Coordinates of C-alpha atoms and ligand atoms in Angstrom, one line a residue:
X1090 CA -0.1 0.1 0.0
X1091 CA 1.4 3.3 -0.8
X1092 CA 1.6 5.7 2.2
X1093 CA 2.6 9.3 1.9
X1094 CA 5.9 9.6 3.9
X1095 CA 5.8 12.2 7.0
X1096 CA 8.8 14.0 7.9
X1097 CA 8.2 16.0 11.0
X1098 CA 10.3 18.3 12.8
X1099 CA 10.7 18.1 16.6
X1100 CA 11.9 21.5 17.6
X1101 CA 12.3 20.6 21.3
X1102 CA 12.9 23.8 23.4
X1103 CA 14.5 25.6 20.7
X1104 CA 13.2 28.9 18.8
X1105 CA 11.1 31.7 20.2
X1106 CA 7.9 32.6 18.0
X1107 CA 10.0 35.3 15.8
X1108 CA 12.6 32.8 15.4
X1109 CA 10.0 30.1 14.5
X1110 CA 8.5 32.2 11.7
X1111 CA 11.9 32.9 10.3
X1112 CA 12.6 29.3 10.1
X1113 CA 9.3 28.3 8.5
X1114 CA 9.5 31.2 6.1
X1115 CA 13.2 29.8 4.9
X1116 CA 11.9 26.2 4.9
X1117 CA 9.4 27.0 2.2
X1118 CA 12.0 28.9 0.3
X1119 CA 14.2 25.8 0.1
X1120 CA 11.3 23.6 -0.8
X1121 CA 9.2 23.1 -4.0
X1122 CA 5.6 22.3 -5.1
X1123 CA 6.7 18.9 -6.1
X1124 CA 8.5 18.3 -3.0
X1125 CA 5.5 18.8 -0.8
X1126 CA 3.6 16.5 -3.2
X1127 CA 6.0 13.7 -2.5
X1128 CA 6.4 13.9 1.3
X1129 CA 4.0 15.7 4.0
X1130 CA 6.0 18.1 6.0
X1131 CA 5.3 18.9 9.5
X1132 CA 6.8 21.1 12.2
X1133 CA 6.2 20.8 16.1
X1134 CA 7.4 24.1 17.5
X1135 CA 7.1 24.8 21.3
X1136 CA 3.8 25.8 22.5
X1137 CA 4.3 29.6 22.6
X1138 CA 5.3 29.6 18.8
X1139 CA 2.0 27.6 17.8
X1140 CA -0.1 30.5 17.2
X1141 CA 2.4 32.5 15.3
X1142 CA 3.0 29.5 13.0
X1143 CA -0.8 28.7 12.7
X1144 CA -1.2 32.1 11.3
X1145 CA 1.8 32.0 8.8
X1146 CA 0.7 28.7 7.5
X1147 CA -2.9 29.6 7.2
X1148 CA -2.1 33.2 6.0
X1149 CA 0.4 32.3 3.5
X1150 CA -1.6 28.9 2.8
X1151 CA 1.5 26.8 3.1
X1152 CA 1.4 23.4 2.6
X1153 CA 3.3 22.5 6.2
X1154 CA 1.0 20.5 8.8
X1155 CA 1.3 21.8 12.3
X1156 CA 1.9 19.7 15.4
X1157 CA 2.6 20.1 19.0
X1158 CA 5.3 18.3 21.4
X1159 CA 3.1 17.3 24.3
X1160 CA -0.5 17.8 25.8
X1161 CA -2.3 17.3 29.4
X1162 CA -4.9 14.4 28.7
X1163 CA -7.8 16.5 30.6
X1164 CA -9.8 19.1 28.7
X1165 CA -9.5 21.9 31.3
X1166 CA -9.0 22.3 34.9
X1167 CA -6.8 23.1 37.8
X1168 CA -3.4 21.9 36.0
X1169 CA -1.0 24.7 36.6
X1170 CA 1.4 25.2 33.6
X1171 CA -0.3 22.4 31.6
X1172 CA -1.8 22.9 27.7
X1173 CA -5.0 21.1 27.0
X1174 CA -5.6 19.0 23.9
X1175 CA -8.8 21.1 23.1
X1176 CA -6.4 24.4 23.0
X1177 CA -4.1 22.6 20.5
X1178 CA -7.0 21.4 18.5
X1179 CA -8.3 25.0 18.4
X1180 CA -4.8 26.0 16.8
X1181 CA -5.5 23.4 14.1
X1182 CA -2.8 21.2 15.2
X1183 CA -2.8 18.0 13.2
X1184 CA -0.3 16.1 15.1
X1185 CA 0.7 16.0 18.8
X1186 CA 3.8 13.8 20.1
X1187 CA 2.9 11.3 22.8
X1188 CA 5.6 9.5 24.8
X1189 CA 8.6 11.2 23.3
X1190 CA 11.7 9.4 25.0
X1191 CA 12.8 12.7 26.8
X1192 CA 9.3 13.1 28.3
X1193 CA 9.7 9.4 29.6
X1194 CA 13.3 9.8 30.7
X1195 CA 13.3 13.4 32.2
X1196 CA 9.4 13.8 33.2
X1197 CA 8.6 10.8 34.4
X1198 CA 5.8 9.7 31.8
X1199 CA 4.9 6.3 32.1
X1200 CA 2.8 4.0 29.5
X1201 CA -0.2 4.8 31.2
X1202 CA 0.2 8.4 31.3
X1203 CA 1.4 8.2 27.4
X1204 CA -2.0 6.3 26.8
X1205 CA -4.1 8.9 28.7
X1206 CA -2.6 11.4 26.5
X1207 CA -2.9 9.4 23.1
X1208 CA -6.7 9.2 24.0
X1209 CA -7.0 12.8 24.3
X1210 CA -5.3 13.4 21.4
X1211 CA -7.6 11.2 19.4
X1212 CA -10.8 12.7 21.6
X1213 CA -9.8 16.1 19.7
X1214 CA -9.7 14.7 16.3
X1215 CA -5.8 15.2 16.2
X1216 CA -3.2 12.5 15.1
X1217 CA -1.0 11.1 17.8
X1218 CA 2.6 10.4 16.9
X1219 CA 3.3 7.9 19.5
X1220 CA 7.2 7.5 20.3
X1221 CA 9.0 4.0 21.2
X1222 CA 12.3 3.0 21.6
X1223 CA 14.7 1.0 23.7
X1224 CA 17.9 2.1 25.4
X1225 CA 21.3 1.1 24.6
X1226 CA 21.3 -1.1 27.9
X1227 CA 17.9 -2.8 26.9
X1228 CA 19.3 -3.4 23.2
X1229 CA 22.7 -4.8 24.5
X1230 CA 20.7 -7.2 26.6
X1231 CA 18.6 -8.4 23.4
X1232 CA 15.6 -6.6 24.9
X1233 CA 14.8 -4.3 22.1
X1234 CA 11.8 -6.1 20.8
X1235 CA 10.2 -6.6 23.9
X1236 CA 10.6 -3.2 25.0
X1237 CA 9.0 -1.5 21.8
X1238 CA 6.1 -3.8 21.7
X1239 CA 5.5 -3.2 25.4
X1240 CA 5.6 0.6 24.9
X1241 CA 3.0 -0.1 21.8
X1242 CA 0.8 -1.9 24.0
X1243 CA 0.7 0.2 26.9
X1244 CA 0.4 3.4 24.8
X1245 CA -2.4 2.0 22.7
X1246 CA -4.6 0.4 25.7
X1247 CA -8.2 0.7 25.1
X1248 CA -7.7 2.3 21.5
X1249 CA -10.0 0.8 18.9
X1250 CA -9.2 0.2 15.4
X1251 CA -11.5 2.6 14.0
X1252 CA -9.6 5.3 16.1
X1253 CA -6.4 3.9 14.9
X1254 CA -7.2 4.7 11.2
X1255 CA -4.1 7.4 10.7
X1256 CA -2.1 6.5 13.7
X1257 CA 1.5 7.5 13.3
X1258 CA 4.3 5.6 15.5
X1259 CA 8.1 6.9 15.6
X1260 CA 10.5 4.4 16.2
X1261 CA 13.1 6.2 18.1
X1262 CA 16.0 4.1 19.8
X1263 CA 17.0 6.3 22.8
X1264 CA 20.7 5.5 21.9
X1265 CA 20.6 7.5 18.7
X1266 CA 18.4 10.6 19.9
X1267 CA 20.5 13.8 20.0
X1268 CA 23.8 11.6 19.8
X1269 CA 24.8 11.5 16.2
X1270 CA 24.4 7.9 16.6
X1271 CA 21.9 6.0 13.9
X1272 CA 20.4 2.8 14.0
X1273 CA 21.8 1.1 10.7
X1274 CA 19.3 1.3 8.1
X1275 CA 18.4 -2.6 8.1
X1276 CA 17.9 -2.2 11.9
X1277 CA 15.7 0.6 11.4
X1278 CA 13.5 -1.0 8.7
X1279 CA 13.3 -4.2 11.1
X1280 CA 12.3 -2.2 14.2
X1281 CA 9.6 -0.6 12.1
X1282 CA 8.5 -3.9 10.6
X1283 CA 8.2 -5.2 14.3
X1284 CA 5.9 -2.1 14.9
X1285 CA 3.7 -2.7 11.8
X1286 CA 3.5 -6.4 12.7
X1287 CA 2.3 -5.3 16.4
X1288 CA -0.2 -3.1 14.9
X1289 CA -1.8 -5.7 12.5
X1290 CA -2.1 -8.0 15.5
X1291 CA -4.0 -5.4 17.4
X1292 CA -5.7 -3.5 14.9
X1293 CA -5.8 -5.7 11.7
X1294 CA -3.5 -5.8 8.6
X1295 CA -5.5 -3.1 6.8
X1296 CA -4.8 -0.5 9.6
X1297 CA -1.2 -1.9 10.0
X1298 CA -0.9 -1.1 6.2
X1299 CA -2.1 2.5 6.5
X1300 CA -0.3 3.7 9.6
X1301 CA 3.0 5.6 9.1
X1302 CA 5.8 4.1 11.0
X1303 CA 8.6 6.8 11.4
X1304 CA 12.2 6.3 12.3
X1305 CA 13.8 8.9 14.5
X1306 CA 17.3 9.4 16.2
X1307 CA 19.9 11.6 14.6
X1308 CA 18.4 11.9 11.1
X1309 CA 20.6 14.3 9.3
X1310 CA 20.9 15.0 5.5
X1311 CA 23.8 12.5 5.1
X1312 CA 22.1 9.6 6.4
X1313 CA 18.4 10.5 5.5
X1314 CA 18.0 8.5 2.2
X1315 CA 19.6 5.2 3.5
X1316 CA 17.3 5.4 6.6
X1317 CA 14.3 6.6 5.1
X1318 CA 14.1 4.6 1.6
X1319 CA 13.7 1.4 3.7
X1320 CA 10.3 -0.6 2.7
X1321 CA 9.2 -0.3 6.4
X1322 CA 10.1 3.5 7.1
X1323 CA 7.6 6.1 6.1
X1324 CA 9.7 9.2 7.1
X1325 CA 11.3 10.5 9.9
X1326 CA 10.9 12.3 13.3
X1327 CA 13.9 15.0 12.9
X1328 CA 15.2 16.6 16.3
X1329 CA 18.5 18.7 15.9
X1330 CA 18.4 19.1 12.1
X1331 CA 15.0 20.5 12.1
X1332 CA 16.0 23.6 13.6
X1333 CA 18.1 24.3 10.5
X1334 CA 15.8 25.2 7.5
X1335 CA 18.4 24.2 5.1
X1336 CA 19.0 20.7 6.6
X1337 CA 15.5 19.9 7.3
X1338 CA 14.6 20.7 3.7
X1339 CA 17.3 18.2 2.5
X1340 CA 16.0 15.7 4.8
X1341 CA 12.3 16.5 3.4
X1342 CA 13.6 15.9 0.1
X1343 CA 14.8 12.5 0.6
X1344 CA 13.1 10.8 -2.3
X1345 CA 14.8 12.5 -4.8
X1346 CA 18.0 12.7 -3.2
Ligands
LIG1438 P1 17.5 14.1 17.1 O1 16.1 14.1 18.0 O2 17.0 14.2 15.5 O3 18.1 15.3 17.7 O4 18.2 12.9 17.2 C1 15.2 13.1 17.5 C2 14.0 13.5 18.3 O5 14.2 13.4 19.6 O6 12.7 13.2 17.9

């Protein structure tokens, strides 16, 4: 089944709203219409940038999807400092990350919390990008498959096949995030294949064939083609290289590199 690849830029805690506008303007300058036809391009800026980027995208009719890096699971209430999924939907966010490894490792997010967030994202009509991936110790202990399947099952608990319609999963080995180390293309392919088989067991082959499974972890212009043209890999979740318009544009053009 032909799946449109997705290249999503996770800016993390970088770029204020003015820098954000400049980056998106540079990005569209580097990309052509045919690039946007071949690949769906998304940016996931910090919360404080979302309204500015939404206005830019809609005002200039840019073919870029907007997303957020996190959400709370409740719709409203006494949760000082948090942002609700309804607020993100009102800003026309299409995507929201759930379970990024930095949230799991630095902010104590468990599979149960990830699952609550994922359900909240779906409830508001947005598409979750569920992030999964093993640590180096887990890989070296031969536990990578078990960890990834466990995170998928935990994150997707109580989600129905109907809701999983346009699900995105990002396989991001923790040891490759921000380290300059990447998975071998064949390992990335194998792990994305494992994700798809797990989705097939859970939701049926049709849903699994339609779901996009991304690779993430030190994706750069130099390695994008090798990683992202693997048969089971449907694009990338890009961190560091996404805050350079030039580098991110090269990665978005991977089908014609
Ligand atoms: P990186 O980050 O590309 O900087 O390794 C990827 C991610 O955390 O999504």
